[in-house]
Tab-separated table of C-alpha atoms in Angstrom:
chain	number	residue	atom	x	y	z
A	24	UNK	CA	80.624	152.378	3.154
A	25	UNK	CA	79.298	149.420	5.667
A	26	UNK	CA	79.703	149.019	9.437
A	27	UNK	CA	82.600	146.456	7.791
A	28	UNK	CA	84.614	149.175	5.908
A	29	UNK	CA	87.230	150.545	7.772
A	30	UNK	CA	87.118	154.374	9.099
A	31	UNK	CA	89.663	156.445	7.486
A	32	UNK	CA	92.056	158.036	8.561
A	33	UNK	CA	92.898	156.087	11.417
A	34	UNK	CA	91.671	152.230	11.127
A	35	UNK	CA	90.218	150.644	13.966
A	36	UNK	CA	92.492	147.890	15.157
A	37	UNK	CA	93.785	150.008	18.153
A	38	UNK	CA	89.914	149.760	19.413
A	39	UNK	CA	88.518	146.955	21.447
A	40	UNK	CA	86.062	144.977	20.141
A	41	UNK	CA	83.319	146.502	21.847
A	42	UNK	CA	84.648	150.071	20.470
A	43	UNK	CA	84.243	148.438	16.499
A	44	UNK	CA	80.572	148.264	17.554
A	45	UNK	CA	79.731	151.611	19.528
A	46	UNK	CA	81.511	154.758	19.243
A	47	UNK	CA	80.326	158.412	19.918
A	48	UNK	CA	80.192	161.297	17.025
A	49	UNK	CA	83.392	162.456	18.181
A	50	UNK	CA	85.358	159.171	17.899
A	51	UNK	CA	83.256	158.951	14.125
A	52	UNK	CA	84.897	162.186	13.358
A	53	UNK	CA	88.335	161.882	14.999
A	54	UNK	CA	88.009	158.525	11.858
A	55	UNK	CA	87.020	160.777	9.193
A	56	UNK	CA	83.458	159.960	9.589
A	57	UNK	CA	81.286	163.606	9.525
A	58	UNK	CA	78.128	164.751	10.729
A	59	UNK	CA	76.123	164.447	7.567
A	60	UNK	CA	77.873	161.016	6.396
A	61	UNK	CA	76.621	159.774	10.220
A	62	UNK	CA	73.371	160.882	9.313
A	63	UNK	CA	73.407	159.311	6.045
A	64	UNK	CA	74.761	156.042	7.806
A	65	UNK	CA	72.042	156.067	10.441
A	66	UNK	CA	69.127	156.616	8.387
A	67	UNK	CA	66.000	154.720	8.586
A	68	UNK	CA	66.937	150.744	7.026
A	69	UNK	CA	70.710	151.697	7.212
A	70	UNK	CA	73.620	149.960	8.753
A	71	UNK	CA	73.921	151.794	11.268
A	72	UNK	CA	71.731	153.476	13.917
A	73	UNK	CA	71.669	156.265	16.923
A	74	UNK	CA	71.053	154.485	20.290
A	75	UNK	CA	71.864	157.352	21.833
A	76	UNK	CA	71.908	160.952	21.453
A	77	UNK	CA	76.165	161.503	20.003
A	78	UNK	CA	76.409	157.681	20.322
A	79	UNK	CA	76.047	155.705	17.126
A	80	UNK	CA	75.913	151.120	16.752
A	81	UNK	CA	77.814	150.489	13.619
A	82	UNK	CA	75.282	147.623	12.814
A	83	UNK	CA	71.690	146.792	12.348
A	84	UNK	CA	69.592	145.095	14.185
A	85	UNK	CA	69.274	145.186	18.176
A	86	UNK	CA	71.896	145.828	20.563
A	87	UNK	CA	73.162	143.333	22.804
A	88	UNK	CA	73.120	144.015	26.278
A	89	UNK	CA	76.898	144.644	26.539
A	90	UNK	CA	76.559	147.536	23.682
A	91	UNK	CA	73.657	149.215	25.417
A	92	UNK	CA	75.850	149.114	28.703
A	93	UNK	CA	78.895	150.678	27.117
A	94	UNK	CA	76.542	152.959	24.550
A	95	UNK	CA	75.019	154.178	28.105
A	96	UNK	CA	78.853	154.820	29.624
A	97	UNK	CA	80.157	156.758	26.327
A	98	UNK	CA	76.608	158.926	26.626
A	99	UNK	CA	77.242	159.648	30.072
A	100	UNK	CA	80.716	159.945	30.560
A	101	UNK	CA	83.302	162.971	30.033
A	102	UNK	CA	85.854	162.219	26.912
A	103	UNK	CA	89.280	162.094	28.874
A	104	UNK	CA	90.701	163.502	24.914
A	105	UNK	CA	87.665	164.749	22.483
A	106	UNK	CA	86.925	162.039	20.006
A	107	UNK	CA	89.302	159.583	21.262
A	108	UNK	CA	88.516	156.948	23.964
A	109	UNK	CA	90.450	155.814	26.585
A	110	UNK	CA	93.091	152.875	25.324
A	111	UNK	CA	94.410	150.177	27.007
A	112	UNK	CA	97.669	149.930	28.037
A	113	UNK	CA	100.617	148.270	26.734
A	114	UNK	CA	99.907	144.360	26.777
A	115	UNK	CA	96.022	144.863	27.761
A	116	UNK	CA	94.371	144.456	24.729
A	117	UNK	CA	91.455	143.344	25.734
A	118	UNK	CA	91.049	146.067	28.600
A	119	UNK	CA	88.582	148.032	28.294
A	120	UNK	CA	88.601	152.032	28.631
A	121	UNK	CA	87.859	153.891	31.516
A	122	UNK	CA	84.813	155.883	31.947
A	123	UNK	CA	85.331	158.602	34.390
A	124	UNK	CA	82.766	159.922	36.737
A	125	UNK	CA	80.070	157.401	35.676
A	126	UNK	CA	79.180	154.004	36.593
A	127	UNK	CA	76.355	151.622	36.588
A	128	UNK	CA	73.866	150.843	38.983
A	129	UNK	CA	70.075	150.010	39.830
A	130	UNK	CA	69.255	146.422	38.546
A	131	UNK	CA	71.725	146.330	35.326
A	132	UNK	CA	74.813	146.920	38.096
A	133	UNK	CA	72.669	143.771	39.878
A	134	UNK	CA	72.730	141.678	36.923
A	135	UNK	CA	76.743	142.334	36.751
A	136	UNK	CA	76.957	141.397	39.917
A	137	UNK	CA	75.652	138.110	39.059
A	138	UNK	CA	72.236	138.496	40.831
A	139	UNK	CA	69.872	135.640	39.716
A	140	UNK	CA	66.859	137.951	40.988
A	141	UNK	CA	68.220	140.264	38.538
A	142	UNK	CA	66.673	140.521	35.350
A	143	UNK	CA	69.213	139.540	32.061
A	144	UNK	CA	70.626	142.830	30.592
A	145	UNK	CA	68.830	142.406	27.331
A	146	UNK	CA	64.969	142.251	28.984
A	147	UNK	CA	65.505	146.132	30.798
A	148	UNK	CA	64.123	148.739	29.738
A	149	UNK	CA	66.548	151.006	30.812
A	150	UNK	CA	70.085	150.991	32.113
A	151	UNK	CA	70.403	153.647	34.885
A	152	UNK	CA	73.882	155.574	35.077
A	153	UNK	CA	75.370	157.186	38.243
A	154	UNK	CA	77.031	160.731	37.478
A	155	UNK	CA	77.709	163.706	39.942
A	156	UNK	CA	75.189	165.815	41.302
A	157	UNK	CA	76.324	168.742	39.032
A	158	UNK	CA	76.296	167.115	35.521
A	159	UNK	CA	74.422	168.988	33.198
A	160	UNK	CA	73.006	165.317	31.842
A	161	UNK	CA	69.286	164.820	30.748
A	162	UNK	CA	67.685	160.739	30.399
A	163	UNK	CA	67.811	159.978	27.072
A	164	UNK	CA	66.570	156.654	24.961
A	165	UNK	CA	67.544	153.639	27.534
A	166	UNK	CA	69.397	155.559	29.965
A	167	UNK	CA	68.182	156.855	33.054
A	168	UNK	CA	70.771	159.692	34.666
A	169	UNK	CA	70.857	159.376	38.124
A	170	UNK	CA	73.027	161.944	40.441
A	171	UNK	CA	75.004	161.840	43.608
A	172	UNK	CA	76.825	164.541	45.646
A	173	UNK	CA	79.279	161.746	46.217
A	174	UNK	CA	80.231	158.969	43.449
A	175	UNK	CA	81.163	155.992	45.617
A	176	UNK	CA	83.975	153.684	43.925
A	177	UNK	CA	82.867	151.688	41.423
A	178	UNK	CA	83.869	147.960	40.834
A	179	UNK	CA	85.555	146.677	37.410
A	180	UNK	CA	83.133	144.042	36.339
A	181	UNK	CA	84.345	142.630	33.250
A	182	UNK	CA	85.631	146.272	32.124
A	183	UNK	CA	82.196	148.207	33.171
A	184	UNK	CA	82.635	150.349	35.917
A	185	UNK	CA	79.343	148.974	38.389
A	186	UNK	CA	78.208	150.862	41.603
A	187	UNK	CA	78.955	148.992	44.915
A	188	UNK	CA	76.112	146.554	45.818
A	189	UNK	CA	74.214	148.820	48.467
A	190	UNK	CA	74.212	151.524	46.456
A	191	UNK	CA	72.982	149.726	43.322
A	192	UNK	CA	70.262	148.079	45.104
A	193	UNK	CA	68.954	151.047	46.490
A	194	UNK	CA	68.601	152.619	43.287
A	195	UNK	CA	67.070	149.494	41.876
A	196	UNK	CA	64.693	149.402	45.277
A	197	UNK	CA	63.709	153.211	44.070
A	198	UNK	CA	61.983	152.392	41.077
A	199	UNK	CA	60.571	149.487	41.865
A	200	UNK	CA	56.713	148.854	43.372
A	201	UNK	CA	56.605	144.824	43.646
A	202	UNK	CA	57.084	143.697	47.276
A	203	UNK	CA	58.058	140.276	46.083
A	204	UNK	CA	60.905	141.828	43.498
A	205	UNK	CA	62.698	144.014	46.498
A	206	UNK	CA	62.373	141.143	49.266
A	207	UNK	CA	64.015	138.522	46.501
A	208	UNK	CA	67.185	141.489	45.490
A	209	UNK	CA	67.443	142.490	49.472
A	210	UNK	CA	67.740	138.725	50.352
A	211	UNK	CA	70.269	137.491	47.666
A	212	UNK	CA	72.211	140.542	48.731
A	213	UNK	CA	72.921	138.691	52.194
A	214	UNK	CA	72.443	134.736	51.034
A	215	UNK	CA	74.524	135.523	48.288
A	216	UNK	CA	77.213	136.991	50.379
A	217	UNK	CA	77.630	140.450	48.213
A	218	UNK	CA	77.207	142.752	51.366
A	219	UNK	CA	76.067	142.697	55.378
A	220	UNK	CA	72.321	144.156	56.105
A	221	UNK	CA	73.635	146.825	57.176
A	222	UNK	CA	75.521	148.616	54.695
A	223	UNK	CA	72.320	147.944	52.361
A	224	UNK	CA	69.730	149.534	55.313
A	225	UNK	CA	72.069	152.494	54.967
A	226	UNK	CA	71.573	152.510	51.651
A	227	UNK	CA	67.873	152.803	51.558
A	228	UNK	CA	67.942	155.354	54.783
A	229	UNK	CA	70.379	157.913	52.823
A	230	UNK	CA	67.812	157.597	49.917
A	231	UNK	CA	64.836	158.044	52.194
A	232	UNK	CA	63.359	154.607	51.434
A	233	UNK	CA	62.836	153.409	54.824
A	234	UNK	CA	58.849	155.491	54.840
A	235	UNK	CA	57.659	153.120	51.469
A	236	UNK	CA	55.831	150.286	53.631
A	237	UNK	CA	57.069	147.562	51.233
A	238	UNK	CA	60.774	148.288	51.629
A	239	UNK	CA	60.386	148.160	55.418
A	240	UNK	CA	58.932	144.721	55.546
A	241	UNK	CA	61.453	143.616	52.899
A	242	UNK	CA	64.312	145.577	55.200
A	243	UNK	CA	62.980	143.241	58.449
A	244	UNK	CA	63.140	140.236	56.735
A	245	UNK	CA	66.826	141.038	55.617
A	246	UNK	CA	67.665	142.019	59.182
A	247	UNK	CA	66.673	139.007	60.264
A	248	UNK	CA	68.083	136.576	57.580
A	249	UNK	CA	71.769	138.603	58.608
A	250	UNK	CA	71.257	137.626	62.210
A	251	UNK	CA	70.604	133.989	61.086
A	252	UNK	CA	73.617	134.059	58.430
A	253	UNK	CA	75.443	136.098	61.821
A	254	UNK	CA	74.685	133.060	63.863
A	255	UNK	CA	75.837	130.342	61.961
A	256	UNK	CA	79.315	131.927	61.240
A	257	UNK	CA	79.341	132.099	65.107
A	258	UNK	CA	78.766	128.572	65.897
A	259	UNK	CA	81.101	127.687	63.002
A	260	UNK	CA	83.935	130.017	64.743
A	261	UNK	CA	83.172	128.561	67.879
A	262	UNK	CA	83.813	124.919	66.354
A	263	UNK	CA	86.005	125.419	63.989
A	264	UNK	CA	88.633	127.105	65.786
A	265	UNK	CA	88.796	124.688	68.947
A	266	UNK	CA	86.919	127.237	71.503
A	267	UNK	CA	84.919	125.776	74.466
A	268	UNK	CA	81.626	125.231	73.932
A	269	UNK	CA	79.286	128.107	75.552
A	270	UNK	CA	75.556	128.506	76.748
A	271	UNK	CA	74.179	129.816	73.392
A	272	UNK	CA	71.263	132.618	73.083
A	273	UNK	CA	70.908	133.038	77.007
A	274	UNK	CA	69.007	136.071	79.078
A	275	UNK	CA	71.424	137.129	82.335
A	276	UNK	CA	69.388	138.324	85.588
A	277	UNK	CA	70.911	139.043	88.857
A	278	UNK	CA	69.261	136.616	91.379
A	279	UNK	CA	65.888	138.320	92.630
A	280	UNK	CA	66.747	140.928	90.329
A	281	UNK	CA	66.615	142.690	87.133
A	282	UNK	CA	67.283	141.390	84.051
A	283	UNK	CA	70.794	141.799	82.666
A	284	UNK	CA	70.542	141.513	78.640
A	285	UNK	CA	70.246	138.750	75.902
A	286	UNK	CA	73.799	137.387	74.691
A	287	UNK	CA	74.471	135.109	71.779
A	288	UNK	CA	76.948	133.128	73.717
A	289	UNK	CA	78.558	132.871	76.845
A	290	UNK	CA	80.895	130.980	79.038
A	291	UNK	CA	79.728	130.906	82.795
A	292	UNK	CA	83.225	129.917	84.211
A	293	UNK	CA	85.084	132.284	82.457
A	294	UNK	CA	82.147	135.140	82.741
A	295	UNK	CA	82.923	135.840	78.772
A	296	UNK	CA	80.293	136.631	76.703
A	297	UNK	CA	79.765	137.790	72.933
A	298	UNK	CA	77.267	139.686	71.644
A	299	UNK	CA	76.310	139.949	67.786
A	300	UNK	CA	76.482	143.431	66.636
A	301	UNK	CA	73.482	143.674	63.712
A	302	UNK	CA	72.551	146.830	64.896
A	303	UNK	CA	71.077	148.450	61.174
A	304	UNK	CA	72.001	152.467	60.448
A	305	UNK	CA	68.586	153.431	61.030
A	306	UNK	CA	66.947	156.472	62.801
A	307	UNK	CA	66.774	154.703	66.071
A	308	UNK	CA	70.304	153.644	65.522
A	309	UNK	CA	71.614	156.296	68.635
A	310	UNK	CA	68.968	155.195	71.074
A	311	UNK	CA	69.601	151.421	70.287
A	312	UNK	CA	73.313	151.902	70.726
A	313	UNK	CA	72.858	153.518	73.769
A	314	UNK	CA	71.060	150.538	75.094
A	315	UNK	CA	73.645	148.292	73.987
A	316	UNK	CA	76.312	150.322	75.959
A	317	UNK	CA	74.348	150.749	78.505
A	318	UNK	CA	74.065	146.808	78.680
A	319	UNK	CA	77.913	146.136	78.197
A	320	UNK	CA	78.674	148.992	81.181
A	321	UNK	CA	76.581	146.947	83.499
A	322	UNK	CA	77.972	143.045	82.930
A	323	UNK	CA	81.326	144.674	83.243
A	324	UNK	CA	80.578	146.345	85.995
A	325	UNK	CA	79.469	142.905	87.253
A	326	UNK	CA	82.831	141.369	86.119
A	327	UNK	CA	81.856	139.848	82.903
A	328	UNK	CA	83.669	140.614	80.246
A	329	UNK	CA	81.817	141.424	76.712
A	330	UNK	CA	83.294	140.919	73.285
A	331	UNK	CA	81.641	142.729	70.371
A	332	UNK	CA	81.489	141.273	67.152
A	333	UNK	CA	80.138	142.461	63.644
A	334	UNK	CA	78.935	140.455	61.364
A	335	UNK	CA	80.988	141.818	58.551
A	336	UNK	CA	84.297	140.625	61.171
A	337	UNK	CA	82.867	137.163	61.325
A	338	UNK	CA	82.736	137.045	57.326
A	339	UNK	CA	86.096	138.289	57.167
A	340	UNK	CA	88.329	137.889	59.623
A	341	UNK	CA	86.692	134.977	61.771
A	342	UNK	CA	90.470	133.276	62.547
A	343	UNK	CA	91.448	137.291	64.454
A	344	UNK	CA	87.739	137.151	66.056
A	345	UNK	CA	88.370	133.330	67.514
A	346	UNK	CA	91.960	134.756	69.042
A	347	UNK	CA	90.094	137.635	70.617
A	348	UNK	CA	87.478	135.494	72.440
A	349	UNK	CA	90.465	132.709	73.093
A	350	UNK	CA	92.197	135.571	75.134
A	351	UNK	CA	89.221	136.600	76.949
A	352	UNK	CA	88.846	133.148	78.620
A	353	UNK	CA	92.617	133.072	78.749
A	354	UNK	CA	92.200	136.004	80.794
A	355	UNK	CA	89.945	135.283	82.997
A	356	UNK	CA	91.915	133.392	85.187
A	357	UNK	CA	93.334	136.947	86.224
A	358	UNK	CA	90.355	138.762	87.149
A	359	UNK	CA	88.564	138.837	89.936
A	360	UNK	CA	85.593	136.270	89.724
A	361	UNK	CA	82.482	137.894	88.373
A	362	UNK	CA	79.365	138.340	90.279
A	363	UNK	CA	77.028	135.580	90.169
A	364	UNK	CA	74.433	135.706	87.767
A	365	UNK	CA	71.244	133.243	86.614
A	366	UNK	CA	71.502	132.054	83.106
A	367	UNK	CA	68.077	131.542	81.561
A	368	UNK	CA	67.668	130.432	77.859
A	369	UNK	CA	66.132	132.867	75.804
């Protein structure tokens, strides 16, 4: 027999490619294929070989990235039907099948997710796998078992179940020591659009990476490069959607009085003003909201309306944000006018 003979009984042209290549002991045996003629298959200069422990390559030679991924998956991953993989469905040949209760993350879930800071599949060392806390699952070869009360839902990147962004990049931030590496993976995060700082900072607080003194400086530099990123989509919404131009990045005080608060815009006639929202999920994160309500309580007290905005809103829905500052000023010419205040750049 070769890795090009087919498995009898059942022959293997219900399989996906992928499964002609990498299939567990059970699958092997569900095609006729025992224990000791696996052995005999996988011995040392054979054509075929155990990547994993139950999870056999039907050729020699190394494994390409995409067979280490899915060899990783079968290891991990509870057999919906002993020895038989999950199939695709009517007209979905090419599907691939499901792997429940597992997923990739850390840097190979990076590299699906098209990171360039991400190294290519092939050069790691190990491919980490999320499972549930209560998985009775050791490491084994090039996997790395990592567990989680809570599975978050995984992404289909072509067929591989992947862990969210956040998540995966605080399990790639876990392992790794290089300042450089984390600032490059936290910044493409934002640049590249994949997630807002904030979901990621949450990320790294649930996993208690906030104390390692390389992750915080990396973690200020992304908060900053989201208020930048914030910015710019707020000029562009400003512009783009035909609202009056305001007084940008401006400090309020009351005349021979106390400073008022930093805004990111604001229009003096109207007395509307918007204020970016990159607060990061942080332990501070109840004291610094208080502040901001605190802030907002006292311009409206003062008759000046304050409008909120995230920066996940701006990426997403910036045409609903635009209407909600275009009825602000709309409104304004019902209120009473606002109390005067001295506009300062800041």
């Amino acid at each position: 027999m070769t890795h090009n003979t087919p498995l009898s009984p059942r022959p293997l042209r219900h399989l996906s490619e992928i499964h002609r290549r990498v299939m567990t002991a059970a699958q092997l045996k569900s095609h006729g294929v025992g224990t000791a003629e696996m052995n005999e298959q996988c011995r040392p200069g054979g054509p075929w070989q155990q990547l994993l422990p139950g999870v056999v390559l039907l050729h020699p030679g190394p494994p390409t990235g995409e067979e280490r991924l899915h060899a990783a998956l079968m290891y991990a991953s509870r057999e919906r039907t002993p020895g038989v993989p999950a199939q695709p469905n009517a007209g979905e040949e090419h599907a691939a099948p499901a792997y429940p209760e597992v997923m990739i993350t850390g840097l190979a879930a990076l590299t699906l997710h098209g990171f360039s800071a991400a190294p290519p599949l092939t050069a790691l060392d190990t491919v980490d796998v999320l499972v549930p806390r209560m998985r009775r699952l050791r490491s084994a070869g090039c996997t790395r078992i990592l567990r989680t009360a809570a599975l978050p839902t995984p992404r289909q990147v072509t067929g591989i179940p992947v862990a969210p962004v956040p998540r995966a990049l605080a399990d790639a931030v876990a392992e790794l020591t290089d300042a450089s590496a984390v600032r490059r993976l936290l910044t493409e995060a934002v640049r590249g659009g994949h997630c807002e700082p904030a979901s990621v900072v949450r990320e790294l607080n649930q996993a208690k990476l906030l104390g390692r003194p390389h992750v915080v400086d990396a973690v200020d530099s992304l908060l900053a490069e989201g208020r930048a990123i914030a910015e710019d989509r707020l000029y562009a919404m400003v512009h783009e959607h035909g609202l009056p131009d305001p007084v940008w990045n401006v400090d309020l005080r009351l005349p021979g009085g106390p400073h008022l608060g930093g805004l990111d815009a604001y229009w003096p006639e109207q007395a509307v003003a918007v204020e970016l929202d990159t607060r990061a999920p942080r332990q501070e994160e109840d004291a610094l909201w208080s502040e901001y309500a605190r802030k907002r309580e006292t311009l409206e007290r003062l008759g000046i309306t304050v409008v909120h905005i995230t920066p996940k809103k701006l990426r997403d829905g910036t045409e609903q944000q635009a209407a909600v500052v275009r009825t602000a000023l709309m409104a304004a010419a019902d209120r009473d006018p606002a109390a005067y205040v001295v506009v300062l750049p800041r």
